[in-house]
Tab-separated table of C-alpha atoms in Angstrom:
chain	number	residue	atom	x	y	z
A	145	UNK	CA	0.000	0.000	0.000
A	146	UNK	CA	2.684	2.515	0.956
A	147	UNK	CA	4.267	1.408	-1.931
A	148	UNK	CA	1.508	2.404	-4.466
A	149	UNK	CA	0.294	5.837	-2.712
A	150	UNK	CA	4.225	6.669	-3.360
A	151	UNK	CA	4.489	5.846	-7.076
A	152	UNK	CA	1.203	8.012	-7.156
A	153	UNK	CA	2.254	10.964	-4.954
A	154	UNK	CA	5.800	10.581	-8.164
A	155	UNK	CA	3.128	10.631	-10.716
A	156	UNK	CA	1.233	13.693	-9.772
A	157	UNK	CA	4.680	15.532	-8.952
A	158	UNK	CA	5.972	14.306	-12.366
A	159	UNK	CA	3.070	16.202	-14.013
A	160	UNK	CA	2.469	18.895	-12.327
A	161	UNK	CA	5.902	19.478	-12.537
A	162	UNK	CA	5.843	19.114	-16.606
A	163	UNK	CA	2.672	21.233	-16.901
A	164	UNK	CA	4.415	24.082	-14.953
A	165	UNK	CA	7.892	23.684	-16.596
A	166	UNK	CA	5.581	24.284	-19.989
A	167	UNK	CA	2.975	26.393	-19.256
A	168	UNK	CA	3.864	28.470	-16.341
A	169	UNK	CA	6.148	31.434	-17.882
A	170	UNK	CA	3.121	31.070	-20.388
A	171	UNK	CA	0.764	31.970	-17.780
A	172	UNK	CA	3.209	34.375	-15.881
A	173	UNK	CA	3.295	36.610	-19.330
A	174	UNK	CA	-0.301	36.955	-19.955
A	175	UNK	CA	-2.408	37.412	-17.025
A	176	UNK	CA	-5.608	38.675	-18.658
A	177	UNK	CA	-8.211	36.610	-20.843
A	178	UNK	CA	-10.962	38.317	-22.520
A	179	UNK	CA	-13.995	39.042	-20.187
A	180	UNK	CA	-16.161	36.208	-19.967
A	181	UNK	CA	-13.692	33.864	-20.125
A	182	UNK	CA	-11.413	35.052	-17.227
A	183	UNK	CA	-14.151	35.999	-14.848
A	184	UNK	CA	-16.118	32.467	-15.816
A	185	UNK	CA	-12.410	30.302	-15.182
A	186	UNK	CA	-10.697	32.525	-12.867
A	187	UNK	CA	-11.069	32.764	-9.295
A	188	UNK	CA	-8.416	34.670	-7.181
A	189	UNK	CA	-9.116	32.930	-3.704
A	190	UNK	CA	-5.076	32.461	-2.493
A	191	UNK	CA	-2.657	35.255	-1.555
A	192	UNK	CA	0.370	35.483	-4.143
A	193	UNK	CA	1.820	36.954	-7.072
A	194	UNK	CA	1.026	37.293	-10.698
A	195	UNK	CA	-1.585	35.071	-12.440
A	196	UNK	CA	-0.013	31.043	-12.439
A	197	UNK	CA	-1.059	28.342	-10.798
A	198	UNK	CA	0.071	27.173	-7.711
A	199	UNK	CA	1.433	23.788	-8.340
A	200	UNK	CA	3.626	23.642	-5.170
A	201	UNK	CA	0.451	23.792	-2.981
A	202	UNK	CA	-1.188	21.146	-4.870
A	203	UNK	CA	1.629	18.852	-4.460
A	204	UNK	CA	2.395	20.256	-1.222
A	205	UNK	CA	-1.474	19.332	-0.522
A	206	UNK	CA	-1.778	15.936	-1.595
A	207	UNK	CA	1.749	14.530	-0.133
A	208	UNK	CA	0.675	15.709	3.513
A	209	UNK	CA	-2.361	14.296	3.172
A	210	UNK	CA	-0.925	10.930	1.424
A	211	UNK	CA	2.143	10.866	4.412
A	212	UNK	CA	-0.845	10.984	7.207
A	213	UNK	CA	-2.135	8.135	5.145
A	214	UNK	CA	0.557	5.944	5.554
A	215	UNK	CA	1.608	7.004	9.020
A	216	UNK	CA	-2.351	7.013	10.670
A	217	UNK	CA	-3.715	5.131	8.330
A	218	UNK	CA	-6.935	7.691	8.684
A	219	UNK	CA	-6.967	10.284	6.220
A	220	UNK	CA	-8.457	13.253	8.010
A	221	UNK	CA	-9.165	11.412	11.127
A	222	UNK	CA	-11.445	9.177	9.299
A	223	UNK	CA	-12.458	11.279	6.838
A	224	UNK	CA	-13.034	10.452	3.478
A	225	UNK	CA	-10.250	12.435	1.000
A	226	UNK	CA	-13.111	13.623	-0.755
A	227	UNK	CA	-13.858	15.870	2.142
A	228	UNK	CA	-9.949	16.624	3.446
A	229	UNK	CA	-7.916	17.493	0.218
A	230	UNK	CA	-10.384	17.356	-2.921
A	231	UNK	CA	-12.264	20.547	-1.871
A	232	UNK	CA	-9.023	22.542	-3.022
A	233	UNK	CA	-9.014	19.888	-6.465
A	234	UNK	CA	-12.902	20.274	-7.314
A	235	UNK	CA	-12.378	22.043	-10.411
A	236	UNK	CA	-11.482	25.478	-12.454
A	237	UNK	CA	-13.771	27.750	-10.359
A	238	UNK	CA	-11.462	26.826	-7.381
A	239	UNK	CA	-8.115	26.592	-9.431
A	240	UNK	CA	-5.804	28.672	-6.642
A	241	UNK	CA	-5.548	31.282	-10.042
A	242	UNK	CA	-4.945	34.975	-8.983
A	243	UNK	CA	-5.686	37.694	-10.986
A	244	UNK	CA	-3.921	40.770	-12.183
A	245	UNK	CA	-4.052	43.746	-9.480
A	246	UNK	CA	-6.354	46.400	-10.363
A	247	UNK	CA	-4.274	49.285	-11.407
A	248	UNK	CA	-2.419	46.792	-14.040
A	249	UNK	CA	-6.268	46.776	-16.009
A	250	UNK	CA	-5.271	48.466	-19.462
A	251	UNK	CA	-7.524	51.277	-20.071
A	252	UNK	CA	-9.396	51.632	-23.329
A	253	UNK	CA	-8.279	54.609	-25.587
A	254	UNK	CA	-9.852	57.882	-24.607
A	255	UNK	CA	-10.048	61.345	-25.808
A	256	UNK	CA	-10.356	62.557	-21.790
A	257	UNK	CA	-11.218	66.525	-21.239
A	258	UNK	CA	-11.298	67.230	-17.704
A	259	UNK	CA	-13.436	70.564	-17.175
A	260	UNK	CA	-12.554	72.354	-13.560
A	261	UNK	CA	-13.979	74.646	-11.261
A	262	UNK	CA	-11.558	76.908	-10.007
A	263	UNK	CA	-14.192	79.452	-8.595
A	264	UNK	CA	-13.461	82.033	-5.528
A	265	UNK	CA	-15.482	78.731	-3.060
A	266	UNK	CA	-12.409	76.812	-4.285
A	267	UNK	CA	-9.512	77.397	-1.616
A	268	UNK	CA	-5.671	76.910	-2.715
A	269	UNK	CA	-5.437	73.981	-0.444
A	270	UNK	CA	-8.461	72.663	-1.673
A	271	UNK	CA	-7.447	73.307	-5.650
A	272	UNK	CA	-3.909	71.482	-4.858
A	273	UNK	CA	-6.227	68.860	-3.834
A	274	UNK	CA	-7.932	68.378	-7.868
A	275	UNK	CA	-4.460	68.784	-9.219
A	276	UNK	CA	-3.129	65.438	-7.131
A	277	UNK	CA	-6.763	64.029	-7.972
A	278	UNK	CA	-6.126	64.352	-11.994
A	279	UNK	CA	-2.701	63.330	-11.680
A	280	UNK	CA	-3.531	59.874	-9.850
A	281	UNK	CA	-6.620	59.693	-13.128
A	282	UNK	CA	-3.474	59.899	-15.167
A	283	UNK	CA	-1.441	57.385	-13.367
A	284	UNK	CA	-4.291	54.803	-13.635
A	285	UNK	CA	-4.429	55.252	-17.885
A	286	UNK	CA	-2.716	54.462	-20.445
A	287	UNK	CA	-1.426	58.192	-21.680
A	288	UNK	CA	0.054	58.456	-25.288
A	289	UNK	CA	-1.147	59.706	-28.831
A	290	UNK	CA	-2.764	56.110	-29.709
A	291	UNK	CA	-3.693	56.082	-26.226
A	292	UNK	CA	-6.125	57.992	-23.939
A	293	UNK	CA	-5.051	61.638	-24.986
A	294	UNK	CA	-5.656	64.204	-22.418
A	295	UNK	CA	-7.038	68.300	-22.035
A	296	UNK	CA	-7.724	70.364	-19.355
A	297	UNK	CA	-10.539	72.994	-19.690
A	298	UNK	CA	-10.345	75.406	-16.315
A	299	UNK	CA	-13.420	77.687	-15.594
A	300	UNK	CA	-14.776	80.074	-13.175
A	301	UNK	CA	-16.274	83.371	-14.750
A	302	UNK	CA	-14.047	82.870	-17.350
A	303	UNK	CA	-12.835	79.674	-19.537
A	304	UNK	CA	-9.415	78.783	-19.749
A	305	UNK	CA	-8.497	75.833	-22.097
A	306	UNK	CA	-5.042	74.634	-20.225
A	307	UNK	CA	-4.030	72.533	-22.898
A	308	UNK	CA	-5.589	70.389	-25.972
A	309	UNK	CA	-5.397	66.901	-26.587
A	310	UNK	CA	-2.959	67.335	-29.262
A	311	UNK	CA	-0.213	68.617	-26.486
A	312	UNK	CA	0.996	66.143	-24.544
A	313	UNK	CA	1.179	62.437	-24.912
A	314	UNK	CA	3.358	60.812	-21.910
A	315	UNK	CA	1.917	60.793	-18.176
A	316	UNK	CA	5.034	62.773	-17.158
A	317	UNK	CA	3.978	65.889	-19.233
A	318	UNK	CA	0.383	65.551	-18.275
A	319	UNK	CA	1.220	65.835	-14.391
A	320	UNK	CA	3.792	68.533	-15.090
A	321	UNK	CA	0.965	70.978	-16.732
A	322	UNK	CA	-1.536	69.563	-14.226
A	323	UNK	CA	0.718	71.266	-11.407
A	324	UNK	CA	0.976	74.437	-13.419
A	325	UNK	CA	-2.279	75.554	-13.346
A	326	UNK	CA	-3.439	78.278	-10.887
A	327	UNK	CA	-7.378	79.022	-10.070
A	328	UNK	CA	-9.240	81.848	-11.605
A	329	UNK	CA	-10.999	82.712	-8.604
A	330	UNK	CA	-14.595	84.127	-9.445
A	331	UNK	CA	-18.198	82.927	-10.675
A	332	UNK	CA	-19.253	79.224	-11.612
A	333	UNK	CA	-19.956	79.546	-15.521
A	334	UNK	CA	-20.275	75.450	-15.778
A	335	UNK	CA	-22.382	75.544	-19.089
A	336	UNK	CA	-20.045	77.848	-21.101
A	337	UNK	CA	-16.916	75.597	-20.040
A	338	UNK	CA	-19.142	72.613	-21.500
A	339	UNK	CA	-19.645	74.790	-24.785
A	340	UNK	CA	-15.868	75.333	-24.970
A	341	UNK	CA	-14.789	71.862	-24.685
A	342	UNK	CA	-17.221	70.610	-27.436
A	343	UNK	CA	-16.658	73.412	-29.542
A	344	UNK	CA	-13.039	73.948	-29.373
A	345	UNK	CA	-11.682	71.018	-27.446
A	346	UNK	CA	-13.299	67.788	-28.961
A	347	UNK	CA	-12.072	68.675	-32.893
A	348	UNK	CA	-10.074	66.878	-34.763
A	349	UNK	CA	-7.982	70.289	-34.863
A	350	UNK	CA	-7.129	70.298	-31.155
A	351	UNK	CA	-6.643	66.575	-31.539
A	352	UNK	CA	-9.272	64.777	-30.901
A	353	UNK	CA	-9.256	61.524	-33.220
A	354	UNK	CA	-12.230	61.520	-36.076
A	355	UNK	CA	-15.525	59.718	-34.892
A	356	UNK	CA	-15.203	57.028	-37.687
A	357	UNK	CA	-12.259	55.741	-35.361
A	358	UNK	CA	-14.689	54.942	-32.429
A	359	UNK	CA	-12.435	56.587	-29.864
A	360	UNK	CA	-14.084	57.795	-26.835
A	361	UNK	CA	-14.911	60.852	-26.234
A	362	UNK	CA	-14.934	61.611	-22.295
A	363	UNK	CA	-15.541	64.970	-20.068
A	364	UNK	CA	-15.212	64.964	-16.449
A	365	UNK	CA	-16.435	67.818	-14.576
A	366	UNK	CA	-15.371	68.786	-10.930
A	367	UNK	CA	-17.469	71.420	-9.302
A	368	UNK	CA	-18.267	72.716	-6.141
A	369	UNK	CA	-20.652	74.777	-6.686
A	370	UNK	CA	-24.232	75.697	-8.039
A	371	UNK	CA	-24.021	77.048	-12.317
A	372	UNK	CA	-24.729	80.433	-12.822
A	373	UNK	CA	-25.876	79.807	-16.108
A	374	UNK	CA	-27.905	77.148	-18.414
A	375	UNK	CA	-26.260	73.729	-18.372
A	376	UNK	CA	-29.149	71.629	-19.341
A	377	UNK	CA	-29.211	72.499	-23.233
A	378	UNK	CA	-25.950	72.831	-23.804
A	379	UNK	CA	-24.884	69.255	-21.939
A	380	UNK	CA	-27.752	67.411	-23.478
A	381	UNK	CA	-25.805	68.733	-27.084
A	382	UNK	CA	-22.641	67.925	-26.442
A	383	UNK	CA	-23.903	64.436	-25.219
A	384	UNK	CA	-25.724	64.180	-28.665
A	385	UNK	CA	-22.797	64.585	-30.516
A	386	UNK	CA	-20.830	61.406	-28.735
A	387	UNK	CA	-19.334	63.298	-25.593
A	388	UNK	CA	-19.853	60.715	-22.205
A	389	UNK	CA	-20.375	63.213	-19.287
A	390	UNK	CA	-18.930	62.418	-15.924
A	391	UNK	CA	-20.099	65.029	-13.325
A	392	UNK	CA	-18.231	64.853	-9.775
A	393	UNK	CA	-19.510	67.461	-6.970
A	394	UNK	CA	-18.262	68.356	-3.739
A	395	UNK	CA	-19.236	70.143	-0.527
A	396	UNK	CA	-21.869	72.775	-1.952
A	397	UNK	CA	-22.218	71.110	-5.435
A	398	UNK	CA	-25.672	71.555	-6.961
A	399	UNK	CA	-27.585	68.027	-7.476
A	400	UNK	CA	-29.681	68.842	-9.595
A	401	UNK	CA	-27.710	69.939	-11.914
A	402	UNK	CA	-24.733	67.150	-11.905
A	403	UNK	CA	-27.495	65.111	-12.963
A	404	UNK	CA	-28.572	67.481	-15.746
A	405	UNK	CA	-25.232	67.882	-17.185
A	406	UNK	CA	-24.732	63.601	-17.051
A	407	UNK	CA	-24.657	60.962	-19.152
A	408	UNK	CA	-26.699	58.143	-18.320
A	409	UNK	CA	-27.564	55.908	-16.150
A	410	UNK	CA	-27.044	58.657	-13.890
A	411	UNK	CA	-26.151	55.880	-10.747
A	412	UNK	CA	-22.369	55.247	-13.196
A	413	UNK	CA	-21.802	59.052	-14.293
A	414	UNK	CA	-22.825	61.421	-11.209
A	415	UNK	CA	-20.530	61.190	-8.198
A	416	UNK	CA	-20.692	63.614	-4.933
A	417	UNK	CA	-18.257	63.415	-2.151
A	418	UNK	CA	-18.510	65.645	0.949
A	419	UNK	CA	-14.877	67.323	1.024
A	420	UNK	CA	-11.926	67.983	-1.634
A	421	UNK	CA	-10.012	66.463	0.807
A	422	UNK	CA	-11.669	62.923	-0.204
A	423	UNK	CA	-11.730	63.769	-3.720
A	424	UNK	CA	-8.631	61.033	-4.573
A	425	UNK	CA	-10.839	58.148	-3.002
A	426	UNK	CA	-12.839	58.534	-6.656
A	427	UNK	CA	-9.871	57.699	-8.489
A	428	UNK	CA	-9.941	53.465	-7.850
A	429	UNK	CA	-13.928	54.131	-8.832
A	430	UNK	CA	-13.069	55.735	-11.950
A	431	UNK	CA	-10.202	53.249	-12.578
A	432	UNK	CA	-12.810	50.586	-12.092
A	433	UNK	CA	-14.962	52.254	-14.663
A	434	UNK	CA	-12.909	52.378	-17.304
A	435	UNK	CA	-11.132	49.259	-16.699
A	436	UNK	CA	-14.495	47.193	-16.746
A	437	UNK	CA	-15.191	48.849	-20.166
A	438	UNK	CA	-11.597	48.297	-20.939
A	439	UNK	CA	-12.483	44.110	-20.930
A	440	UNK	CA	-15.322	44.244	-22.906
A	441	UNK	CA	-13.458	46.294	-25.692
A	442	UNK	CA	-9.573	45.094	-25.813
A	443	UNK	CA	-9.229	41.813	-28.260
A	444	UNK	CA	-6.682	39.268	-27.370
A	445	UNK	CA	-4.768	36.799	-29.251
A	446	UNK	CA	-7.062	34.155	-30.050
A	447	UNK	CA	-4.143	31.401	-30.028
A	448	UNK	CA	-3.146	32.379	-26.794
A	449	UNK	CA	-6.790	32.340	-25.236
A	450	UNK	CA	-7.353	28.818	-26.588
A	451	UNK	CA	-3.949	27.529	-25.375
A	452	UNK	CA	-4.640	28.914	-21.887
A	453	UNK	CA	-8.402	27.409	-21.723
A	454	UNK	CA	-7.202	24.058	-23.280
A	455	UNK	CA	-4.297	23.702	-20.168
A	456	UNK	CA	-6.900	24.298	-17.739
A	457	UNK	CA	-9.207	21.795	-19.240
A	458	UNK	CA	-6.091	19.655	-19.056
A	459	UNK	CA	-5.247	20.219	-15.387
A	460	UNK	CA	-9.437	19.581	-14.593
A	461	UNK	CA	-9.432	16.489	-16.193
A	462	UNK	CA	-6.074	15.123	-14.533
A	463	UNK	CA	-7.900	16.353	-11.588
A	464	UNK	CA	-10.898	14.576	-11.386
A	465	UNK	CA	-8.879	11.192	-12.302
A	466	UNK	CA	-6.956	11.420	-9.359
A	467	UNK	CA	-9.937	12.327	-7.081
A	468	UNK	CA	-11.296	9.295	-8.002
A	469	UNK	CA	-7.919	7.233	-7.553
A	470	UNK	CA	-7.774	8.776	-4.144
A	471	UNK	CA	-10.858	8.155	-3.136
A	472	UNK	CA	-10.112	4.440	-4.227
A	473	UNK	CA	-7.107	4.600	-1.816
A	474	UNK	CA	-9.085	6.190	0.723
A	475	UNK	CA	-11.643	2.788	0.695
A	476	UNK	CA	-8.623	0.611	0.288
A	477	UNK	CA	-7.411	2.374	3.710
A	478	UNK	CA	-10.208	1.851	5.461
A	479	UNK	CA	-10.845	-1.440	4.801
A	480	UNK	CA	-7.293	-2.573	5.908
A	481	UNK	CA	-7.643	-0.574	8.905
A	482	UNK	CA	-11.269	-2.697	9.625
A	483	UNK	CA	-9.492	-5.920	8.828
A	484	UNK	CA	-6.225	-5.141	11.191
A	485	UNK	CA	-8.872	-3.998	13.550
C-alpha cells in the first residue's frame, strides 16, 4: 500500500511538474483573458503573485495528506479524502488562479477633457487637492497619442483651455501641466466651459481623433458649486454629438444639476463626495470604470486564449482522475484498517 500511494504521490509531482515547466512562464506573461472567459475560469481565492497556478500547494497538498495516510492510516481522522484534500481539487472555479491587481487593467483609448472649477469657493489647499486628484486619473491610464489623450478645460467666470489633446502624450507631461495651473478665482460659468470643450476642445484640430475611429470621447467635470448659467441644453448637445459626461460634486455642489449635465444611467456618471479632501478616493472608482469597459473592448490573441483554456481543461481532467484514484485509496485504507482492527 505505501508502496503504491508513493508511485502516485511521483506521478502527480511528475506532471504537475511538466505542466508548470511548460505552461507556467506562459501563464506568468499573460495574465488577462478576454472578459467572460477570465471571470467564468478565474477565481483569485489564495494570496500570491502574478496570475499562475500554484502547483507547489497542490503537491504540497496531496503529499501531507498521502504521508498521514501511511503514518495514521486515517486520512483526516477518518475522513473520506473527498472531504480533506479534494475541496481545493474540485475544479477550475477553485483553481488557486490569482488575478492581475487592479491598477495593471489596461484602459481603453480615450479622448479625456477634464473641465474644472476653479471658482473664488475653491480654496488653494483645496485646488492642490484636484491637481493630485487628476494626476492619480493619469497614473491609472494608459497616456500616449494612440492612447487615452488628455485636455484640461479650467473655468470660473471665465474659460481657460489649459491645454488640448494634441499637447501632450506621456503621463510625465500631463502631471507637469496639471501642477501648473493656478485658479481663476470668481463665478461658476459650468455651461459655457461645456460649450468650450465641445466646440473647441473635442475637434479633430485640437486633436481629438475623427468619430469614424470609435475613440471615446470623455468629459469629467469637478465642481463645487451651483451654475450660474444654463447647463441643461448645452450638456444634453454635447452628449448628442458622442461626448460621455462624468459630473463629480463636492461640498456645496448643486444636485440637480450634476445630474442634468450627465450621461446616463445617472447611478455610473454622477458622483458627490462631501470634502476635496476625499476627492482622490474617486480615483480606484473611476479606474474601475474604465477598466471594466476596458475588458469588454480590448481583443486578445485568439491562439493564446485557446492555449490557456485548453491547459486548464487539461489540469481539470487530470484532476478529477486522481480524485477518483484517491478516493479508491481512501476505501482501500479503510478497509485494511477494519481488517487489522
Amino acid at each position: 500500500m505505501t508502496c503504491f500511494i508513493c508511485i502516485s504521490v511521483f506521478c502527480l509531482s511528475s506532471f504537475l511538474m511538466e505542466a508548470q515547466g511548460t505552461y507556467g512562464p506562459y501563464l506568468r506573461n499573460h495574465n488577462q483573458l478576454s472578459g467572460d472567459r477570465q471571470r467564468s475560469h478565474f477565481t483569485p481565492n489564495m494570496p500570491g503573485h502574478g496570475n499562475s497556478i500554484n502547483f507547489g500547494g497542490f503537491t504540497a497538498i496531496i503529499i501531507a495528506t498521502l504521508i498521514s495516510i501511511t503514518t495514521s492510516g486515517r486520512p483526516g481522522r477518518g475522513l473520506p479524502l473527498s472531504t480533506t484534500v479534494l475541496p481545493y481539487l474540485s475544479g477550475p472555479s477553485h483553481l488557486p488562479i490569482l488575478s492581475a491587481p487592479a491598477e495593471l487593467c489596461k484602459s481603453r483609448p480615450l479622448d479625456l477633457v477634464f473641465i474644472i472649477d476653479s471658482s473664488r469657493s475653491v480654496r488653494p489647499a483645496e485646488f492642490e487637492k484636484v491637481k493630485i486628484f487628476l494626476s492619480e486619473m493619469v497614473d491609472s491610464l494608459d497616456i500616449g497619442s494612440d492612447a487615452t489623450r488628455v485636455a484640461l478645460v479650467n473655468y470660473a467666470s471665465t474659460v481657460n483651455t489649459e491645454f488640448l489633446l494634441k499637447k501632450y502624450f506621456s503621463k510625465a507631461e500631463v502631471k507637469q501641466a496639471f501642477s501648473r495651473i493656478d485658479p481663476l478665482s470668481t463665478g461658476t460659468m459650468t455651461g459655457l466651459a461645456i460649450k468650450t470643450a465641445m466646440e473647441q476642445v473635442f475637434t479633430e484640430n485640437a486633436g481629438a481623433r475623427p468619430l469614424k475611429k470609435n475613440i471615446g470621447r470623455v468629459a469629467i467635470i469637478v465642481t463645487d458649486g451651483r451654475p450660474q448659467d444654463k447647463v441643461e441644453e448645452v450638456a444634453a448637445a454635447a452628449r448628442a454629438s458622442g461626448i460621455e459626461i462624468y459630473a463629480v460634486g463636492v461640498d456645496r455642489a448643486d444636485m440637480r444639476s450634476l445630474k442634468q449635465m450627465a450621461s446616463q444611467p445617472l447611478d455610473d456618471h454622477v458622483f458627490y463626495v462631501e470634502t476635496y479632501g476625499v476627492i482622490e478616493k474617486l480615483t480606484s472608482k473611476f479606474r474601475e470604470t474604465l477598466c471594466e469597459e476596458a475588458r469588454g473592448d480590448l481583443t486578445e490573441n485568439a491562439c493564446m486564449c485557446e492555449a490557456q483554456i485548453a491547459f486548464q481543461r487539461k489540469v481539470h481532467n487530470s484532476i478529477q482522475t486522481l480524485t477518483s484514484r484517491l478516493d479508491d485509496i481512501s476505501n482501500r485504507v479503510q478497509q485494511f484498517d477494519l481488517r487489522r482492527a
